[in-house]
mmCIF file of C-alpha atoms in Angstrom:
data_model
loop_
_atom_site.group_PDB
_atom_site.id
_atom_site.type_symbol
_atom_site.label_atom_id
_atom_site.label_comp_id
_atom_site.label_asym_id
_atom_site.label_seq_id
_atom_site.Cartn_x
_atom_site.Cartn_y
_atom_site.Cartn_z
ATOM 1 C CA UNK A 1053 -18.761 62.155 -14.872
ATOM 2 C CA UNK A 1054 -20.933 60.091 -12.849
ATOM 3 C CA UNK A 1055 -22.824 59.929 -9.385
ATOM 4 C CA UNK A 1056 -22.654 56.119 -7.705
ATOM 5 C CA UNK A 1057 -25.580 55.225 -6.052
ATOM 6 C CA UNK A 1058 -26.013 53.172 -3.951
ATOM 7 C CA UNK A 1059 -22.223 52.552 -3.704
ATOM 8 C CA UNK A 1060 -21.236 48.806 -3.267
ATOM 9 C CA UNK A 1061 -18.838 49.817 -0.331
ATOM 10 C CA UNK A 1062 -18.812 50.445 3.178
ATOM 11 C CA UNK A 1063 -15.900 51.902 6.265
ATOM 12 C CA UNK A 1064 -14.372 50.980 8.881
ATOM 13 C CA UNK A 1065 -12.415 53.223 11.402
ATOM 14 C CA UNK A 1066 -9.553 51.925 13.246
ATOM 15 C CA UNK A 1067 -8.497 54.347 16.087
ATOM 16 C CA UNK A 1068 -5.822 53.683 19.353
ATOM 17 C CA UNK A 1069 -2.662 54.534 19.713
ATOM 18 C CA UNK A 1070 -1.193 51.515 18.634
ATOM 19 C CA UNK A 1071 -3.427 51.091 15.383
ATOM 20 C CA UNK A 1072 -0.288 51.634 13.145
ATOM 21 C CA UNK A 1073 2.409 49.406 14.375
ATOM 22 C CA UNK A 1074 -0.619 47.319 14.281
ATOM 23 C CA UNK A 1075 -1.660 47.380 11.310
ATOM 24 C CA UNK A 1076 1.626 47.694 10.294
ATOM 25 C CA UNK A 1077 2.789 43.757 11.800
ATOM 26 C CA UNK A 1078 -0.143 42.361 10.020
ATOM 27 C CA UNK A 1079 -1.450 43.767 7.075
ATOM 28 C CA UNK A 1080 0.384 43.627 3.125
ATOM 29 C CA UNK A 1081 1.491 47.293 2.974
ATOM 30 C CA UNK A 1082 4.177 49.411 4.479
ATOM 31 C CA UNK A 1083 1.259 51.252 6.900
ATOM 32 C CA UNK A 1084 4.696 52.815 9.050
ATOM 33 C CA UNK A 1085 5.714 54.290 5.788
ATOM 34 C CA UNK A 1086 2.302 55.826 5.109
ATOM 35 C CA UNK A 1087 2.009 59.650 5.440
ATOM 36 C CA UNK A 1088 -1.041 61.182 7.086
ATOM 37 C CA UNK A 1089 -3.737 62.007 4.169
ATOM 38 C CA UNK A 1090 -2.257 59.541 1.665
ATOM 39 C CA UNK A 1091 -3.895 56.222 0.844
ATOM 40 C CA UNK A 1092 -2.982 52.487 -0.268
ATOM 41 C CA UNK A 1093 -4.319 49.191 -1.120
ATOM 42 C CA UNK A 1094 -4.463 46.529 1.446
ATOM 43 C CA UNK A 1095 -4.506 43.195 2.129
ATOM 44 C CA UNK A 1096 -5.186 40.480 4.889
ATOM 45 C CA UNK A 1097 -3.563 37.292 3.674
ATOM 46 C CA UNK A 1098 -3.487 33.925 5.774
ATOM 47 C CA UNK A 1099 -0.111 31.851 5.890
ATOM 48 C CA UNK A 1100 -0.445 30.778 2.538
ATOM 49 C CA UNK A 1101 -0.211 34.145 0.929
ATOM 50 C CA UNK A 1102 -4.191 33.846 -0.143
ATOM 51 C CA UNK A 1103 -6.451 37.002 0.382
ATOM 52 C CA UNK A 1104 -8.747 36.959 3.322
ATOM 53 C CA UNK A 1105 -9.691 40.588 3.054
ATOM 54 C CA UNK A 1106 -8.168 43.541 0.707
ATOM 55 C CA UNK A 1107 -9.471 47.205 0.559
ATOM 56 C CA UNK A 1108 -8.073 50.696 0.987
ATOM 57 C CA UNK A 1109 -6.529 52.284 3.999
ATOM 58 C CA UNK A 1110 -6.193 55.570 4.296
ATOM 59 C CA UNK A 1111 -4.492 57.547 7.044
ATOM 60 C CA UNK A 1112 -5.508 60.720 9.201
ATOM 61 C CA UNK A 1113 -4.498 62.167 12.000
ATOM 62 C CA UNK A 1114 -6.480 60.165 14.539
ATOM 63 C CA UNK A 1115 -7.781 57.659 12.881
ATOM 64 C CA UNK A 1116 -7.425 54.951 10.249
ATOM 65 C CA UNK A 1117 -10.311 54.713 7.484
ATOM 66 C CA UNK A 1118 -10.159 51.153 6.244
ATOM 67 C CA UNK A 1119 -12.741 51.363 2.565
ATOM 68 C CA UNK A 1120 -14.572 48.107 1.995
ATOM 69 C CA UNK A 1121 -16.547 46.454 -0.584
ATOM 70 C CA UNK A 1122 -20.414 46.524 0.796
ATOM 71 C CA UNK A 1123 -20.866 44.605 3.742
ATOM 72 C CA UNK A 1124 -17.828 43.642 4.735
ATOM 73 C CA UNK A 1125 -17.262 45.668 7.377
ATOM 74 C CA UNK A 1126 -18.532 43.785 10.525
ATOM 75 C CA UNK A 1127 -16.518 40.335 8.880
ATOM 76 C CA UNK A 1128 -13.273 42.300 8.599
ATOM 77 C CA UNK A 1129 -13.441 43.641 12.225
ATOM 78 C CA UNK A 1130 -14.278 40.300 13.554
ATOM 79 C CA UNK A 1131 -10.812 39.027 11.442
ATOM 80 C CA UNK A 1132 -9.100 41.686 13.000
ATOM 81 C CA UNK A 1133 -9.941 41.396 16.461
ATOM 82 C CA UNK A 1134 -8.414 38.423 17.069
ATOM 83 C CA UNK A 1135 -4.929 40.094 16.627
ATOM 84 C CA UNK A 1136 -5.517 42.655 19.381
ATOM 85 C CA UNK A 1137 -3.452 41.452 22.491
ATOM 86 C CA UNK A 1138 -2.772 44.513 24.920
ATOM 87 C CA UNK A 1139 -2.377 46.906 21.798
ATOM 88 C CA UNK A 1140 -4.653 50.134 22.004
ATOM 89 C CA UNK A 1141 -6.524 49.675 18.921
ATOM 90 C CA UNK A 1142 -10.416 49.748 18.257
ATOM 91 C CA UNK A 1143 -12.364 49.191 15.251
ATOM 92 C CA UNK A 1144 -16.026 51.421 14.604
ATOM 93 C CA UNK A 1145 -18.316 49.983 11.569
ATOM 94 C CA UNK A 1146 -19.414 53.383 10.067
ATOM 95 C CA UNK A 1147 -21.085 51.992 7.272
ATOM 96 C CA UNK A 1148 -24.406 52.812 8.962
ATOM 97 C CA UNK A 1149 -23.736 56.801 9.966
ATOM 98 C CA UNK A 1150 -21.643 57.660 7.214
ATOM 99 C CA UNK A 1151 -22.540 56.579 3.380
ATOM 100 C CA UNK A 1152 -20.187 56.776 0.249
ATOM 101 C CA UNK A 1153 -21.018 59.243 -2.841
ATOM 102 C CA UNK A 1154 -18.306 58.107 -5.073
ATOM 103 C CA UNK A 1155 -17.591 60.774 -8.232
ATOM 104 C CA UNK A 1156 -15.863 59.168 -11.283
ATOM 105 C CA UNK A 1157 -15.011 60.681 -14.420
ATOM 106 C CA UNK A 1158 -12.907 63.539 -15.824
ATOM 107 C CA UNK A 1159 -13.813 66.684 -14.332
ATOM 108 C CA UNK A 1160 -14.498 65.685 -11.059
ATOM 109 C CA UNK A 1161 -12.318 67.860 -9.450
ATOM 110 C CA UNK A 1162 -13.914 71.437 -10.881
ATOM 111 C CA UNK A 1163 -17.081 70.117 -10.253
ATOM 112 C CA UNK A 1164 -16.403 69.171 -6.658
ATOM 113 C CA UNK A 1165 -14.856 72.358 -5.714
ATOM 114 C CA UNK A 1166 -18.483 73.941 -6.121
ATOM 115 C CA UNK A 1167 -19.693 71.956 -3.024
ATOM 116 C CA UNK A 1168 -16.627 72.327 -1.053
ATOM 117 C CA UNK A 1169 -13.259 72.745 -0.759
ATOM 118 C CA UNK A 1170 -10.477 70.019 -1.826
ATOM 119 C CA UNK A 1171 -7.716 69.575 0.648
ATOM 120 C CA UNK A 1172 -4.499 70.383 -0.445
ATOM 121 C CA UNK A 1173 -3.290 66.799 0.096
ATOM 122 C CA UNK A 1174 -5.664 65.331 -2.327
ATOM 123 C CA UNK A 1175 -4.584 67.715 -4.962
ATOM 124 C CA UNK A 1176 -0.842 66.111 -4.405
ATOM 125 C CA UNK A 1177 -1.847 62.321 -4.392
ATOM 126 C CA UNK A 1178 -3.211 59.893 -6.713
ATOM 127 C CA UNK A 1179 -4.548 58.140 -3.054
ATOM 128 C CA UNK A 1180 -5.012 59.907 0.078
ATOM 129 C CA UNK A 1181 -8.071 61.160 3.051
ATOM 130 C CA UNK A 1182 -8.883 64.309 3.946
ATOM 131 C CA UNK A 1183 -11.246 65.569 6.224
ATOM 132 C CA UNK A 1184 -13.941 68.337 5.798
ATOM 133 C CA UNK A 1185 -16.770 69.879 7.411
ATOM 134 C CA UNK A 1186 -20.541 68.912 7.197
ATOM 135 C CA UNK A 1187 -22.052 67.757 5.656
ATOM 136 C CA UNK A 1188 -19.174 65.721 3.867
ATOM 137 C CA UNK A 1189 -16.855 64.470 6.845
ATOM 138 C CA UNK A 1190 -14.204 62.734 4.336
ATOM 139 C CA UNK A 1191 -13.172 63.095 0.608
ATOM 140 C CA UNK A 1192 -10.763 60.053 -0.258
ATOM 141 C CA UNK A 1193 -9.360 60.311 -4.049
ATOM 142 C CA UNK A 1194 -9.306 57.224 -5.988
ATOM 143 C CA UNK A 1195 -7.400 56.997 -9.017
ATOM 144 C CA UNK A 1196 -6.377 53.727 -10.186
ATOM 145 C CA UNK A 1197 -5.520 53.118 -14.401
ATOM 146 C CA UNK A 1198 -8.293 54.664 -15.817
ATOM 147 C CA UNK A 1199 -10.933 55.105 -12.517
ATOM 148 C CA UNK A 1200 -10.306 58.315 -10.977
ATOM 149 C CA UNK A 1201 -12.242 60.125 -9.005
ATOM 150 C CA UNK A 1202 -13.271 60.885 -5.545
ATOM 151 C CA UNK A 1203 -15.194 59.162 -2.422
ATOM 152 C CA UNK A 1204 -17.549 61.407 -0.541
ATOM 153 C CA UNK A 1205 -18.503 59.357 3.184
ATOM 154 C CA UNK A 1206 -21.567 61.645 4.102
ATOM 155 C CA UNK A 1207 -23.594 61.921 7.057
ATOM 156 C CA UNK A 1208 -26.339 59.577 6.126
ATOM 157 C CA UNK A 1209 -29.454 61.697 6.372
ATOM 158 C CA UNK A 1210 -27.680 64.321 4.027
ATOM 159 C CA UNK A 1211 -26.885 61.535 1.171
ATOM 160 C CA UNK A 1212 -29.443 62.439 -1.007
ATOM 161 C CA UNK A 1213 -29.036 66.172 -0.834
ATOM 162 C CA UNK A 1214 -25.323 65.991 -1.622
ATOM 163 C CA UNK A 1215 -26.168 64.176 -4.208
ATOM 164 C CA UNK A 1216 -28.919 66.360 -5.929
ATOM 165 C CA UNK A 1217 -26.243 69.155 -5.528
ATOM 166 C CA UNK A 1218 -23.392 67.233 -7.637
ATOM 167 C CA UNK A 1219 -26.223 66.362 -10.342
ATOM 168 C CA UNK A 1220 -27.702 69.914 -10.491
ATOM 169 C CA UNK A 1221 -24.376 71.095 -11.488
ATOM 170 C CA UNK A 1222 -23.429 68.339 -14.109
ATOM 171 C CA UNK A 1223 -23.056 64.859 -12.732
ATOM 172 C CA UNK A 1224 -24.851 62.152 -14.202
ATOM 173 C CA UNK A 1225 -26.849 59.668 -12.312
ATOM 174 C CA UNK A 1226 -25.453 56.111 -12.330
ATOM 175 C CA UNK A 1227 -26.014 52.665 -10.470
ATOM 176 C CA UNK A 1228 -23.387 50.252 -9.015
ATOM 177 C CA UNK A 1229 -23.693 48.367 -12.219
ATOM 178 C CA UNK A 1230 -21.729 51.519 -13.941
ATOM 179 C CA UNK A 1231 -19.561 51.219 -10.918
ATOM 180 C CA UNK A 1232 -18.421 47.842 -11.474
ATOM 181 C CA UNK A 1233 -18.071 48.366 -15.486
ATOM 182 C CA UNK A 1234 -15.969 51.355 -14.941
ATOM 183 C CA UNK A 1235 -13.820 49.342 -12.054
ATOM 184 C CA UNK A 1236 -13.857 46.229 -14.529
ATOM 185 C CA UNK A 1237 -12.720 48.399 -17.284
ATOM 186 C CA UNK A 1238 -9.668 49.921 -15.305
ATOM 187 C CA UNK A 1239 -8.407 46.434 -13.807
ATOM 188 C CA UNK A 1240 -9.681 47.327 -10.142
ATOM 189 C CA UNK A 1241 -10.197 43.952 -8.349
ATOM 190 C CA UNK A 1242 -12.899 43.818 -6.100
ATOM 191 C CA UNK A 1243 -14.393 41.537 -3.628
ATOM 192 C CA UNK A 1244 -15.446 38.761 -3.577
ATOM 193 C CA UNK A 1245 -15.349 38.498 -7.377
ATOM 194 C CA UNK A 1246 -11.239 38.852 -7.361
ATOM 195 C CA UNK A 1247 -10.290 39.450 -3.713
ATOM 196 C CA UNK A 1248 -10.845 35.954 -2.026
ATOM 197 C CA UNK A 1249 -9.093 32.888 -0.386
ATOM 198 C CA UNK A 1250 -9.027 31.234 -3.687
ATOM 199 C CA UNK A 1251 -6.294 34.270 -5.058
ATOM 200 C CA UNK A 1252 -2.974 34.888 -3.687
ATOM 201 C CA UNK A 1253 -1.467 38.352 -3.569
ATOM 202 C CA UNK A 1254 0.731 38.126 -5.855
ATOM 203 C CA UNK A 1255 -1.894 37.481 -8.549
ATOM 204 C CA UNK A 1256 -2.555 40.993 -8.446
ATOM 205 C CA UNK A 1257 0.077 42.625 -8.801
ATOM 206 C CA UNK A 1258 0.279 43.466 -12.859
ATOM 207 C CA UNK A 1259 3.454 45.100 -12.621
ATOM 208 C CA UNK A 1260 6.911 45.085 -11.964
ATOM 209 C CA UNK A 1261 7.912 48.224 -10.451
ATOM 210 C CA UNK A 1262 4.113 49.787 -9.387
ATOM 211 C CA UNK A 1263 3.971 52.739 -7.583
ATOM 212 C CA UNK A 1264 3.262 52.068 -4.170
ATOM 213 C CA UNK A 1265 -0.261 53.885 -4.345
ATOM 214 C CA UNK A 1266 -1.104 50.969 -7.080
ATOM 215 C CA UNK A 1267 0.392 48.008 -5.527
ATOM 216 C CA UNK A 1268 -1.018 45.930 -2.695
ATOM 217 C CA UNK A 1269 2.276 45.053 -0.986
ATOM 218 C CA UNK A 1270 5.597 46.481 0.070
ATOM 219 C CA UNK A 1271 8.292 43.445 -0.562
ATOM 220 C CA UNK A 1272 10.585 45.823 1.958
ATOM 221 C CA UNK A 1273 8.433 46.557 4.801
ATOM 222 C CA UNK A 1274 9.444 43.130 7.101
ATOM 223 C CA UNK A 1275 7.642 40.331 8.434
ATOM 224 C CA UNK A 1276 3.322 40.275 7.580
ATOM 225 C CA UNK A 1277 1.191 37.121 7.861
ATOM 226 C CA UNK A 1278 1.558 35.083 4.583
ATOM 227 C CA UNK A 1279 5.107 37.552 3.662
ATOM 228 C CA UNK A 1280 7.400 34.460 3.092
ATOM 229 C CA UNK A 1281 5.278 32.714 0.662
ATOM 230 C CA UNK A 1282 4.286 36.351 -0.895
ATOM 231 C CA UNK A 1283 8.198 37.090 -0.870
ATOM 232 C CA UNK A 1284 9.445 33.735 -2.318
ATOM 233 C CA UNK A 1285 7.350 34.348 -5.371
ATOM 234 C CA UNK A 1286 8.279 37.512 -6.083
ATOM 235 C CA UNK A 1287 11.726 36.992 -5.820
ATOM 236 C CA UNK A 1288 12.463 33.215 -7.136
ATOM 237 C CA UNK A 1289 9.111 32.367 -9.521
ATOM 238 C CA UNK A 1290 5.985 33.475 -10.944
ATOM 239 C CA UNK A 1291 2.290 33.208 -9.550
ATOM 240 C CA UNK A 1292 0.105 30.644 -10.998
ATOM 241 C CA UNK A 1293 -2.330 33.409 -12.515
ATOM 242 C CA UNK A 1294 -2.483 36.834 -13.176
ATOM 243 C CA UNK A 1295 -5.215 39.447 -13.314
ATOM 244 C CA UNK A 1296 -6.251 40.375 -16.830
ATOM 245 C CA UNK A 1297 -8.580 42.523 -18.371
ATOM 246 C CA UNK A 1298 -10.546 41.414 -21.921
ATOM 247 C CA UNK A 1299 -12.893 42.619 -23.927
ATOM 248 C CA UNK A 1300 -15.620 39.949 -24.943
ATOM 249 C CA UNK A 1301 -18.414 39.270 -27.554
ATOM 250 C CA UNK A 1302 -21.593 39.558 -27.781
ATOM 251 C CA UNK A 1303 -24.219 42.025 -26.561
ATOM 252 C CA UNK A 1304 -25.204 41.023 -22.690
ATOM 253 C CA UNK A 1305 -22.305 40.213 -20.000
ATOM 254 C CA UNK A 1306 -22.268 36.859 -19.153
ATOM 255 C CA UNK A 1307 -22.725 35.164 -15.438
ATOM 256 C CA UNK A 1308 -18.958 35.032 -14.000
ATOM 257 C CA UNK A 1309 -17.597 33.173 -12.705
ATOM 258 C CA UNK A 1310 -16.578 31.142 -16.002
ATOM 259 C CA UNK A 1311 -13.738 29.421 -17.503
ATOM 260 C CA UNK A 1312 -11.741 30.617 -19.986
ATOM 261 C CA UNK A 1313 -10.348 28.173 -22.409
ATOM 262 C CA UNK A 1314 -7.813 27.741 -25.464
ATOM 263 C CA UNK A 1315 -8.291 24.894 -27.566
ATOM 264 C CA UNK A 1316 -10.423 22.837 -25.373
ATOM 265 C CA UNK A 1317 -7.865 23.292 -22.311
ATOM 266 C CA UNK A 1318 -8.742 25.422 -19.125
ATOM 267 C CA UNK A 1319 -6.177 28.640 -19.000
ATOM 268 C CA UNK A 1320 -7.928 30.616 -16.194
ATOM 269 C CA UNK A 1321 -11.082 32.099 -15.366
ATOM 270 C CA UNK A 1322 -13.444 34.847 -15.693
ATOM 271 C CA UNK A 1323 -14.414 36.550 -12.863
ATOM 272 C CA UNK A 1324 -16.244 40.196 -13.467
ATOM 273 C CA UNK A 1325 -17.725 41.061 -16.416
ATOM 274 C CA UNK A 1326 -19.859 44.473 -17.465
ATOM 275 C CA UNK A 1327 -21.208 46.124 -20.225
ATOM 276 C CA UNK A 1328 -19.212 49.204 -20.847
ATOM 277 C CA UNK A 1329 -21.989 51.907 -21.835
ATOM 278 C CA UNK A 1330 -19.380 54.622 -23.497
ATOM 279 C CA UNK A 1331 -18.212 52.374 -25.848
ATOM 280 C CA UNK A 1332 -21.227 49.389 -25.747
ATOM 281 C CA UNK A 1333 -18.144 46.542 -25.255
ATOM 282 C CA UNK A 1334 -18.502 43.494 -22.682
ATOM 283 C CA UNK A 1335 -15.699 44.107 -20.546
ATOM 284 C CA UNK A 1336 -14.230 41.760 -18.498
ATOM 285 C CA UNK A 1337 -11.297 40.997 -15.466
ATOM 286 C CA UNK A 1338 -9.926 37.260 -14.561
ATOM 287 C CA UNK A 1339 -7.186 35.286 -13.670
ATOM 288 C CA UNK A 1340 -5.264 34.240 -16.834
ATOM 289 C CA UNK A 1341 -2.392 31.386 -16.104
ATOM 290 C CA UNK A 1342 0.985 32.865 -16.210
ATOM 291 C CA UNK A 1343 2.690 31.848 -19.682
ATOM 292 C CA UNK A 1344 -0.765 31.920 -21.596
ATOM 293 C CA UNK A 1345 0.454 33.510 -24.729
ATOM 294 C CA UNK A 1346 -3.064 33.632 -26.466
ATOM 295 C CA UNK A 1347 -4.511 36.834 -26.867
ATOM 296 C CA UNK A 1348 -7.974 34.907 -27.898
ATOM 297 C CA UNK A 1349 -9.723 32.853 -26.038
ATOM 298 C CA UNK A 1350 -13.067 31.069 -25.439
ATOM 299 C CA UNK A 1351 -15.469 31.870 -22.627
ATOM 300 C CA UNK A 1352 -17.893 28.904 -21.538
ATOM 301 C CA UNK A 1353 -21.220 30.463 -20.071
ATOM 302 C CA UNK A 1354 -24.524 28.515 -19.644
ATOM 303 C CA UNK A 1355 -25.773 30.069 -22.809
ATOM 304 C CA UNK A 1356 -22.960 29.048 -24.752
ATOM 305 C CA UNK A 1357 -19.354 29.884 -25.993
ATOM 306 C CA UNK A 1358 -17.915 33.211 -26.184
ATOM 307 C CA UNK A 1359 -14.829 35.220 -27.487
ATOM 308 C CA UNK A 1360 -12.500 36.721 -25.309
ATOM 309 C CA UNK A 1361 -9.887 39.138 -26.465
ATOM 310 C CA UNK A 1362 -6.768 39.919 -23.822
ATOM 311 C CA UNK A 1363 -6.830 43.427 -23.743
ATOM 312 C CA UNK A 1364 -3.875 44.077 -20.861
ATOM 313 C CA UNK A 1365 -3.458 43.540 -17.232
#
């Protein structure tokens, strides 16, 4: 199992009264619907059904815990602002007093019992928020395909000693490159490689019946910005593209992002790629055109052609 650091990610706490019905009116997921200690993917979309933000909300008891990719905090607060009319709702960047351990890997949750106690909801959900004591205010579980683990949001002057606690007892150091190999490897989209305005929702959603932990939308929740277009092609059509994982050739990732082609004719395009240090493969995640049969393709990178070998959504 491994020990992030620095984490590519950062929070953002959304209190008021009104923050669900909120958050509810304008954001991809059923937010009414979620319970308190349970945790989904998100997205902002604009009218067209393209991604303007996505992340993971999770819910407690007073407050909403939005988890970004790094630095997007303050730009997501300043989108969501501008939908605050007389609602109670207020947003708190705590990217700066609070900083993210993640701990991926099998094991993680003997090991973290050591340190402190898991909640009982985490032990129930495959997402979901809990919070502790100090030094570790919130554990959030992440488990998505094959990346499971947990989030640690520490108070920031005690990052380092939580973190020579979880390596004393086992963990293994690792950078955000392992972070984005491991994410890469389990089909996690992340920003702004795979969550931009360039990628509607439905792009991301790799299957048909996901559980709701997995999926970034609720087609039953009602009216959100960009719902009609999201709705009309789930229901009548296909998107254009869908997310894809592949393994590729060679010995060094290439730069992404990069077009993947079959025959000489674009098909989609590459837009992460990692080297995978368990098993020494260059993984990759993209957007594949919808009806691409191939399961081999060509990658174009500066330093020339590549192979790339569909491996699943």
């Amino acid at each position: 199992m491994w020990v992030i650091h620095p984490f590519p990610g950062g929070l953002l706490e959304i209190t008021g009264k009104d923050r669900v019905p909120f958050l509810h009116n304008i954001l991809s997921h059923d937010i009414k619907g979620l319970p308190t200690g349970q945790g989904r993917p998100v997205c902002l979309l604009n009218r067209q059904g393209q991604i303007r933000f996505g992340g993971f909300l999770h819910a407690g008891e007073t407050a909403h815990w939005l988890e970004l990719p790094g630095g997007q905090a303050p730009a997501v607060q300043a989108m969501l602002e501008p939908y605050v009319i007389s609602e109670s709702v207020a947003f708190q960047d705590r990217s700066s007093d609070l900083q993210a351990i993640p701990l991926l890997g099998e094991g993680t949750d003997t090991l973290l019992q050591k340190i402190c106690s898991i909640p009982a909801p985490l032990q129930q959900h495959l997402q979901g928020a809990a919070p502790t004591g100090d030094p570790v205010r919130w554990i959030i579980r992440w488990h998505w395909n094959e990346l499971a683990g947990f989030v640690l949001w520490v108070d920031a002057g005690q990052t380092e000693s939580v973190r020579k606690n979880l390596l004393q007892r086992g963990a293994e150091a690792a950078g955000p490159e392992r972070f984005h190999a491991l994410r890469i490897a389990a089909g996690v989209p992340w920003a702004p490689q795979e969550l931009n305005e360039t990628v509607l929702l439905n792009e991301l959603e790799t299957e048909k019946e996901p559980l709701p932990e997995r999926s970034w939308v609720s087609y039953n929740k009602g009216c959100f910005i960009g719902q009609e277009i999201v709705a009309r092609i789930h229901w009548r059509t296909q998107p254009p593209r869908k997310l894809t994982r592949f393994i590729l050739s060679g010995e060094k990732a290439p730069e992404t992002p990069a077009p993947l082609m079959e025959k000489g004719t674009v098909v989609g395009q590459l837009t992460s790629a990692a080297r995978l240090e368990e098993t020494g493969q260059i993984v990759g995640l993209g957007l594949l055109k919808t009806g691409c049969a191939s399961t081999r393709m060509e990658v174009q990178t500066a330093a020339g052609t590549i192979q790339a070998e569909r491996t699943g959504p």
